[in-house]
Coordinates of C-alpha atoms and ligand atoms in Angstrom, one line a residue:
M17 CA 0.0 0.0 0.0
S18 CA 1.2 3.5 -0.9
Q19 CA 2.3 5.6 2.1
L20 CA 2.2 9.3 1.1
S21 CA 3.5 12.2 3.2
A22 CA 4.3 15.8 2.3
H23 CA 6.6 18.5 3.7
R24 CA 6.0 22.2 3.1
G25 CA 8.6 24.8 3.4
A26 CA 11.5 26.4 1.5
V27 CA 13.1 23.5 -0.5
L28 CA 16.5 23.5 -2.1
H29 CA 18.4 20.8 -3.9
F30 CA 21.1 20.5 -6.5
L31 CA 21.1 19.0 -10.0
A32 CA 24.7 20.0 -11.0
D33 CA 27.8 21.8 -9.8
P34 CA 27.0 25.6 -9.4
G35 CA 30.7 26.2 -9.9
I36 CA 30.4 25.0 -13.4
H37 CA 26.8 25.3 -14.4
S38 CA 24.4 28.3 -14.4
N39 CA 22.1 28.7 -11.5
S40 CA 19.1 27.5 -13.4
E41 CA 20.9 24.3 -14.4
A42 CA 22.6 23.8 -11.0
Y43 CA 19.7 23.9 -8.5
E44 CA 16.0 24.0 -7.9
Y45 CA 14.6 26.2 -5.2
H46 CA 11.1 26.8 -4.0
D47 CA 10.5 29.6 -1.4
D48 CA 7.2 27.9 -0.6
G49 CA 7.6 24.4 -1.8
V50 CA 6.3 20.9 -1.2
L51 CA 8.3 17.7 -1.1
V52 CA 6.1 14.6 -1.5
I53 CA 7.3 11.3 -0.2
D54 CA 5.9 7.9 -1.2
N55 CA 7.1 4.8 0.7
G56 CA 10.5 6.5 1.6
R57 CA 11.1 7.8 -1.9
V58 CA 10.8 11.2 -3.5
A59 CA 7.5 11.2 -5.4
A60 CA 7.2 14.9 -6.3
L61 CA 8.7 18.4 -5.6
G62 CA 7.2 21.7 -6.7
P63 CA 5.7 25.0 -5.6
A64 CA 3.1 24.7 -2.9
E65 CA 0.5 26.5 -4.9
H66 CA 0.5 23.7 -7.4
L67 CA 1.2 20.6 -5.4
L68 CA -1.0 21.2 -2.4
R69 CA -4.1 21.0 -4.6
Q70 CA -3.0 17.6 -5.9
L71 CA -2.3 15.9 -2.6
P72 CA -4.7 13.1 -2.1
P73 CA -7.0 13.1 1.0
G74 CA -5.3 11.5 4.0
C75 CA -1.8 12.5 2.9
A76 CA 0.0 13.8 6.1
L77 CA 1.2 17.3 5.5
T78 CA 3.9 18.8 7.8
E79 CA 4.5 22.6 7.6
H80 CA 8.1 23.7 8.3
R81 CA 8.2 27.5 9.1
H82 CA 11.5 29.5 9.1
A83 CA 13.2 26.4 7.7
L84 CA 15.0 25.1 4.7
I85 CA 14.4 21.5 3.5
M86 CA 17.4 19.9 1.8
P87 CA 18.8 16.5 1.0
G88 CA 20.7 15.0 4.0
F89 CA 24.4 15.9 4.3
I90 CA 27.0 13.4 3.0
D91 CA 30.3 13.1 4.9
T92 CA 32.8 11.5 2.6
H93 CA 35.4 10.7 5.2
I94 CA 35.1 10.2 8.9
H95 CA 36.8 7.9 11.5
M96 CA 34.3 6.1 13.9
P97 CA 37.1 5.0 16.3
Q98 CA 38.3 8.5 16.7
T99 CA 34.9 9.7 18.2
D100 CA 36.3 9.7 21.8
M101 CA 39.5 11.4 20.9
I102 CA 38.1 14.4 19.0
A103 CA 39.8 17.6 20.2
A104 CA 43.0 15.8 21.4
G105 CA 45.6 18.3 20.1
G106 CA 48.9 17.0 18.7
S107 CA 51.5 19.1 17.0
N108 CA 51.1 17.7 13.5
L109 CA 49.6 14.6 11.7
L110 CA 52.3 12.1 12.5
D111 CA 52.7 13.1 16.1
W112 CA 48.9 13.1 16.6
L113 CA 48.6 9.6 15.0
E114 CA 51.2 8.1 17.4
R115 CA 50.2 9.9 20.6
Y116 CA 46.4 9.8 20.4
T117 CA 45.1 8.0 17.4
F118 CA 46.7 4.6 17.5
P119 CA 46.2 4.2 21.3
A120 CA 42.5 5.1 20.9
E121 CA 42.0 2.8 17.9
S122 CA 43.7 -0.1 19.7
R123 CA 40.6 -0.5 22.0
F124 CA 38.4 -1.5 19.1
D125 CA 39.3 -5.2 19.2
D126 CA 36.8 -5.2 22.0
A127 CA 33.4 -5.7 20.3
D128 CA 31.4 -4.2 23.2
H129 CA 33.5 -1.0 23.2
A130 CA 33.1 -0.9 19.4
R131 CA 29.3 -1.2 19.6
A132 CA 29.0 1.4 22.3
V133 CA 31.0 4.0 20.3
A134 CA 29.4 3.1 17.0
D135 CA 25.9 3.7 18.3
F136 CA 26.9 7.1 19.7
F137 CA 28.7 7.9 16.4
I138 CA 25.7 7.1 14.3
A139 CA 23.4 9.1 16.6
E140 CA 25.9 12.1 16.4
L141 CA 25.9 11.9 12.5
L142 CA 22.1 12.1 12.4
A143 CA 21.9 14.9 15.0
N144 CA 24.2 16.8 12.7
G145 CA 22.0 16.2 9.6
T146 CA 24.4 13.7 8.1
T147 CA 22.4 10.8 6.5
T148 CA 25.3 9.1 4.6
A149 CA 28.9 8.8 5.6
Q150 CA 32.0 7.0 4.4
V151 CA 33.5 5.6 7.5
L152 CA 36.9 4.3 8.5
G153 CA 36.9 1.6 11.2
S154 CA 40.0 0.6 13.0
V155 CA 42.1 -2.3 11.9
H156 CA 39.8 -4.7 13.7
A157 CA 36.8 -6.2 11.8
A158 CA 34.7 -5.8 15.0
S159 CA 34.8 -2.0 14.6
V160 CA 33.3 -2.3 11.1
E161 CA 30.7 -4.9 12.2
A162 CA 29.7 -2.4 14.9
V163 CA 29.3 0.5 12.4
F164 CA 27.3 -1.5 9.9
A165 CA 25.1 -3.0 12.6
A166 CA 24.3 0.5 14.1
A167 CA 23.6 1.9 10.6
E168 CA 21.4 -1.1 9.7
K169 CA 19.2 -0.6 12.7
L170 CA 18.2 2.8 11.3
N171 CA 18.4 1.7 7.6
L172 CA 21.0 4.3 6.7
R173 CA 22.9 4.4 3.4
L174 CA 26.4 4.1 4.7
I175 CA 29.9 3.0 3.5
A176 CA 32.5 1.6 5.8
G177 CA 35.7 -0.4 5.8
K178 CA 38.3 -1.8 8.1
T179 CA 41.7 0.0 7.9
L180 CA 44.5 -2.0 6.4
M181 CA 47.8 -1.3 8.2
D182 CA 50.6 -3.8 8.3
R183 CA 53.7 -1.7 9.2
N184 CA 54.9 1.5 10.9
C185 CA 52.3 1.2 13.7
P186 CA 51.9 -0.5 17.1
A187 CA 51.2 -4.2 17.1
A188 CA 47.7 -3.6 18.6
V189 CA 46.6 -1.9 15.4
R190 CA 48.6 -3.9 12.9
D191 CA 47.3 -6.6 10.6
T192 CA 49.3 -8.5 7.9
A193 CA 48.7 -8.4 4.1
A194 CA 47.1 -11.9 4.4
S195 CA 44.9 -11.2 7.4
G196 CA 43.9 -7.8 6.1
E197 CA 42.8 -9.3 2.8
R198 CA 41.0 -12.2 4.5
D199 CA 39.1 -9.8 6.9
S200 CA 38.2 -7.4 4.1
R201 CA 36.9 -10.1 1.9
A202 CA 34.8 -11.6 4.7
L203 CA 33.4 -8.1 5.5
I204 CA 32.6 -7.5 1.8
E205 CA 30.8 -10.8 1.5
R206 CA 28.8 -10.2 4.6
W207 CA 27.9 -6.5 4.3
H208 CA 28.4 -5.1 0.8
G209 CA 25.0 -4.6 -0.8
R210 CA 23.1 -5.7 2.3
G211 CA 20.3 -3.3 2.7
R212 CA 21.7 0.2 2.1
L213 CA 25.3 -0.7 3.1
H214 CA 28.5 -0.7 1.0
Y215 CA 32.0 -1.7 1.7
A216 CA 35.2 0.4 1.2
I217 CA 38.6 -1.2 0.8
T218 CA 40.5 1.0 3.2
P219 CA 44.3 1.1 3.2
R220 CA 44.9 3.7 6.0
F221 CA 47.6 5.5 4.0
A222 CA 50.7 4.4 2.0
P223 CA 53.1 4.7 5.0
T224 CA 51.3 2.1 7.1
S225 CA 51.0 -0.5 4.3
T226 CA 53.7 -2.6 2.8
D227 CA 54.0 -3.0 -1.0
E228 CA 52.5 -6.5 -0.5
Q229 CA 49.4 -5.1 1.3
L230 CA 48.9 -2.3 -1.3
A231 CA 49.1 -4.9 -4.0
S232 CA 46.5 -7.0 -2.2
A233 CA 44.2 -4.0 -1.8
G234 CA 44.5 -3.3 -5.5
R235 CA 43.7 -6.9 -6.3
L236 CA 40.6 -6.7 -4.2
A237 CA 39.6 -3.5 -5.9
A238 CA 39.8 -5.1 -9.3
E239 CA 38.0 -8.2 -8.1
Y240 CA 35.1 -6.1 -6.6
P241 CA 34.7 -3.1 -9.0
D242 CA 31.5 -1.9 -7.3
V243 CA 33.2 -1.8 -3.8
H244 CA 34.6 1.6 -2.8
V245 CA 38.3 2.5 -2.2
H246 CA 39.1 4.9 0.6
S247 CA 42.3 6.3 2.0
H248 CA 44.3 9.5 2.7
V249 CA 46.8 11.3 0.4
A250 CA 49.2 14.2 0.6
E251 CA 47.9 15.7 3.8
N252 CA 51.2 16.9 5.4
P253 CA 54.7 17.7 4.2
A254 CA 56.5 15.3 6.5
E255 CA 54.1 12.5 5.5
V256 CA 54.8 13.3 1.8
A257 CA 58.5 13.2 2.4
W258 CA 58.1 9.8 4.3
V259 CA 56.2 8.4 1.3
R260 CA 59.1 9.5 -1.0
E261 CA 61.5 7.6 1.3
L262 CA 59.4 4.4 1.5
F263 CA 58.6 4.3 -2.2
P264 CA 61.7 5.7 -3.9
W265 CA 60.6 4.5 -7.3
S266 CA 57.4 6.5 -7.3
R267 CA 56.9 9.8 -9.1
S268 CA 54.6 11.1 -6.3
Y269 CA 52.4 10.0 -3.5
V270 CA 49.5 9.7 -5.9
D271 CA 51.6 7.5 -8.1
V272 CA 52.0 4.9 -5.3
Y273 CA 48.2 4.4 -5.2
D274 CA 48.1 4.4 -9.0
H275 CA 50.8 1.8 -9.3
Y276 CA 48.7 -0.6 -7.1
G277 CA 45.5 -0.1 -9.0
L278 CA 43.9 2.0 -6.3
L279 CA 42.9 5.0 -8.4
R280 CA 39.6 4.4 -10.0
E281 CA 35.9 5.3 -9.9
R282 CA 34.5 4.9 -6.3
A283 CA 37.9 5.8 -4.9
I284 CA 38.0 8.7 -2.4
Y285 CA 41.2 10.2 -0.9
A286 CA 41.1 12.6 2.0
H287 CA 43.0 15.9 2.0
G288 CA 45.0 16.1 -1.3
I289 CA 46.7 19.3 -0.2
Y290 CA 50.2 18.6 -1.5
L291 CA 49.5 17.5 -5.1
D292 CA 51.0 18.8 -8.3
D293 CA 49.1 19.2 -11.5
P294 CA 50.1 15.8 -13.0
D295 CA 48.7 14.2 -9.8
R296 CA 45.4 16.2 -10.1
Q297 CA 45.1 15.3 -13.7
R298 CA 45.8 11.6 -13.1
M299 CA 43.3 11.5 -10.3
A300 CA 40.7 13.2 -12.4
E301 CA 41.2 11.0 -15.3
S302 CA 40.9 7.9 -13.1
G303 CA 37.6 9.0 -11.7
A304 CA 38.9 9.3 -8.1
W305 CA 37.8 12.2 -5.9
I306 CA 39.2 14.2 -3.0
A307 CA 37.4 14.4 0.4
H308 CA 38.1 18.0 1.5
A309 CA 38.4 18.1 5.3
P310 CA 39.0 21.8 6.3
T311 CA 38.5 21.5 10.1
S312 CA 41.1 18.7 10.2
N313 CA 43.5 20.5 7.8
L314 CA 43.4 23.5 10.1
Y315 CA 43.4 21.8 13.4
L316 CA 46.4 19.6 12.6
G317 CA 48.1 22.5 10.8
S318 CA 48.2 20.4 7.6
G319 CA 47.7 23.1 5.1
L320 CA 45.1 24.7 2.7
F321 CA 43.3 22.7 0.0
D322 CA 43.6 24.5 -3.4
F323 CA 40.0 24.6 -4.7
A324 CA 41.0 26.5 -7.9
A325 CA 43.8 24.0 -8.9
A326 CA 41.4 21.1 -8.4
D327 CA 38.7 22.8 -10.5
A328 CA 41.3 23.6 -13.2
A329 CA 42.3 19.9 -13.4
G330 CA 38.6 18.8 -13.4
L331 CA 39.4 16.9 -10.1
G332 CA 36.2 16.3 -8.2
Y333 CA 36.0 17.0 -4.5
A334 CA 33.3 16.7 -1.8
L335 CA 33.2 17.5 1.8
A336 CA 34.4 15.6 4.9
T337 CA 34.6 16.2 8.7
D338 CA 37.5 13.8 9.2
V339 CA 36.6 13.4 12.9
G340 CA 38.8 13.0 15.1
G341 CA 41.4 15.0 13.2
G342 CA 38.4 17.2 12.3
T343 CA 36.9 19.1 15.1
S344 CA 33.1 18.8 14.4
F345 CA 30.6 16.3 13.2
S346 CA 28.7 19.3 11.7
L347 CA 29.0 19.8 7.9
L348 CA 27.7 23.3 8.5
R349 CA 30.7 24.1 10.6
T350 CA 32.9 22.3 8.1
L351 CA 31.5 24.5 5.3
G352 CA 32.2 27.6 7.5
E353 CA 35.9 26.5 7.7
A354 CA 36.0 25.6 4.0
Y355 CA 34.9 29.1 3.2
K356 CA 37.8 30.5 5.2
V357 CA 40.3 28.2 3.6
A358 CA 39.3 29.6 0.3
Q359 CA 39.5 33.2 1.6
L360 CA 43.1 32.6 2.8
Q361 CA 44.1 31.8 -0.8
G362 CA 42.2 34.6 -2.4
Q363 CA 39.6 32.2 -3.7
R364 CA 35.8 32.2 -3.1
L365 CA 33.6 29.4 -2.0
A366 CA 30.1 30.6 -3.1
P367 CA 27.4 29.5 -0.6
L368 CA 25.4 27.7 -3.2
R369 CA 28.4 25.7 -4.3
A370 CA 29.2 25.0 -0.6
F371 CA 25.8 23.3 -0.1
Y372 CA 26.3 21.4 -3.4
L373 CA 29.6 20.1 -1.9
A374 CA 27.8 18.9 1.2
T375 CA 25.1 17.0 -0.7
L376 CA 25.2 16.1 -4.4
A377 CA 29.0 16.3 -4.7
G378 CA 29.3 13.6 -2.0
A379 CA 26.7 11.4 -3.7
R380 CA 28.6 11.8 -7.0
A381 CA 32.0 11.0 -5.4
L382 CA 30.4 7.8 -4.1
H383 CA 28.6 7.0 -7.3
L384 CA 25.3 7.0 -5.4
D385 CA 23.8 10.1 -7.0
D386 CA 21.1 7.9 -8.6
R387 CA 19.8 7.2 -5.1
I388 CA 20.8 10.0 -2.7
G389 CA 22.1 13.6 -2.7
S390 CA 19.2 15.3 -4.5
F391 CA 15.4 15.2 -4.7
R392 CA 15.2 13.7 -8.1
V393 CA 11.9 11.8 -8.3
G394 CA 12.5 8.2 -7.2
N395 CA 15.5 9.0 -5.0
E396 CA 15.6 7.8 -1.4
A397 CA 14.0 10.4 0.8
D398 CA 16.9 11.2 3.2
F399 CA 16.4 14.8 4.0
I400 CA 16.9 17.5 6.7
V401 CA 15.0 20.4 7.9
L402 CA 17.5 23.3 8.6
D403 CA 16.2 25.8 11.2
L404 CA 16.6 29.4 10.1
A405 CA 15.6 30.5 13.6
A406 CA 17.8 28.0 15.6
T407 CA 19.4 30.7 17.8
P408 CA 18.3 34.3 18.4
L409 CA 21.3 35.6 16.4
I410 CA 20.6 33.3 13.4
A411 CA 16.9 34.2 13.5
R412 CA 17.7 37.9 13.6
R413 CA 20.3 37.7 10.9
C414 CA 18.1 35.6 8.6
A415 CA 15.2 38.0 9.0
I416 CA 17.3 40.7 7.4
A417 CA 18.8 38.5 4.6
Q418 CA 17.3 39.1 1.2
T419 CA 18.5 36.2 -0.8
L420 CA 18.9 32.4 -0.6
A421 CA 22.7 32.7 -1.0
E422 CA 22.8 35.1 2.0
R423 CA 20.7 32.7 4.1
L424 CA 23.0 29.8 3.2
L425 CA 26.1 31.8 4.1
I426 CA 24.5 32.6 7.5
L427 CA 23.8 28.9 8.1
M428 CA 27.3 27.9 7.2
T429 CA 29.0 30.7 9.2
L430 CA 26.8 30.6 12.4
G431 CA 25.2 27.2 12.2
D432 CA 25.8 23.8 13.8
D433 CA 23.7 20.9 15.1
R434 CA 21.3 23.4 16.7
C435 CA 20.2 24.1 13.2
I436 CA 19.2 20.5 12.5
R437 CA 15.5 20.6 13.3
A438 CA 14.9 17.2 11.8
T439 CA 16.8 14.5 10.0
H440 CA 14.7 12.1 7.9
V441 CA 15.9 8.7 6.7
L442 CA 13.7 7.2 4.0
G443 CA 11.0 9.7 4.9
R444 CA 11.1 9.0 8.6
A445 CA 12.2 11.5 11.2
V446 CA 14.9 9.9 13.3
A447 CA 16.8 12.9 14.9
G448 CA 16.9 16.6 15.2
T449 CA 16.0 19.3 17.8
A450 CA 12.3 18.9 17.0
I451 CA 12.2 15.3 18.3
G452 CA 14.8 15.5 21.1
R453 CA 17.9 15.6 18.9
R454 CA 19.2 12.0 18.9
P455 CA 17.6 8.8 17.7
Ligands
LIG28 N1 46.5 9.8 7.8 C1 46.6 8.5 8.1 N2 45.7 8.2 9.1 C2 45.1 9.3 9.4 C3 44.0 9.7 10.3 O1 43.5 8.9 11.1 N3 43.6 11.0 10.2 C4 44.1 11.9 9.3 N4 43.6 13.1 9.3 N5 45.1 11.6 8.5 C5 45.5 10.3 8.5
LIG29 ZN1 41.1 10.8 8.0

């Protein structure tokens, strides 16, 4: 039986990249719109004056005042086992990994601990309006089991993988090329394509994998072309120098992944700060994307992502929190920092493009844009209701704003989880300030 519901308010979603396409091609916006959901999927979107008349009797209609309805946010790179060590300090990436990250991740061989943190982690994503994330577990399969189980309870579309790391790390977080491959394969067979879940082959980064392990990851990637590939690249100068020492034959850090068949569609690499143009071109040509993680890049002092150079090379990028190097689960706060990263380089991150990065760009990076990331009819109805009156200051500032772009800039500059009035998964409200914040 058909289950119709409708949501009335300002509605925005993206059809293309506003950095490349004209406004009329890039987004659809209704100041007074209606989003109609049928059995968890988008059935219709249009102006209220037309659609309200067409709603059948008995269709539940929810009115959202002082709000903006958008597709749920997509976080393309986040570490579940780093939830409890967010805001840990550290002087730079490699120091932070050794002092805080590896010890925190070593606890995830304990399935009970993994389940407790994973449940909190998923609740925190939803409270922040994130309906899909690509998640790194620890090296332990139990951590990924816990993330998938927590996501499955709420029927989230989510991607996760166990990190592969067989050198240059403590024994408690180390696997071997053989055990890493065996565990990854078992997790793929058990979870990939189950419900709304997908697997990502996840070598942590080149320095913590031997050639043998990277080759094994590449073989798995070839064997399972619809599985994702997920890692880090060129985040920090000392890391880049280390990669040059460990792989003296390589032209660049990107070349190491390329050599092992790890650059392809459905491959996402976090950071990509220290790339040269041949790297960007090669990544673009391969179909790989960058996950831009500005709060992490600033917090760890890693550097500034060059939006203009990526655009010039046609290299796609989407948005990521990178918690726990990143300092917030909120993609609104992440966008606020991305804006400042652009400013520091004399570049501009237009507000409309920013919200494209947090929604459709993520879906495209993940090759899931035929299901999520926009309100295309038939897509899965994962959406959020952003509160334009979440705080007195935001309400006051939005009341003065004249345009959509101004309101978006206010949200990304002043907003955070207080602005997430509701998060809907397949049409069902599961979190947000309107229902007590967490599932
Ligand atoms: N590079 C390798 N591992 C990590 C990690 O956990 N966080 C970040 N930001 N960079 C990494
Ligand atoms: Zn990361």
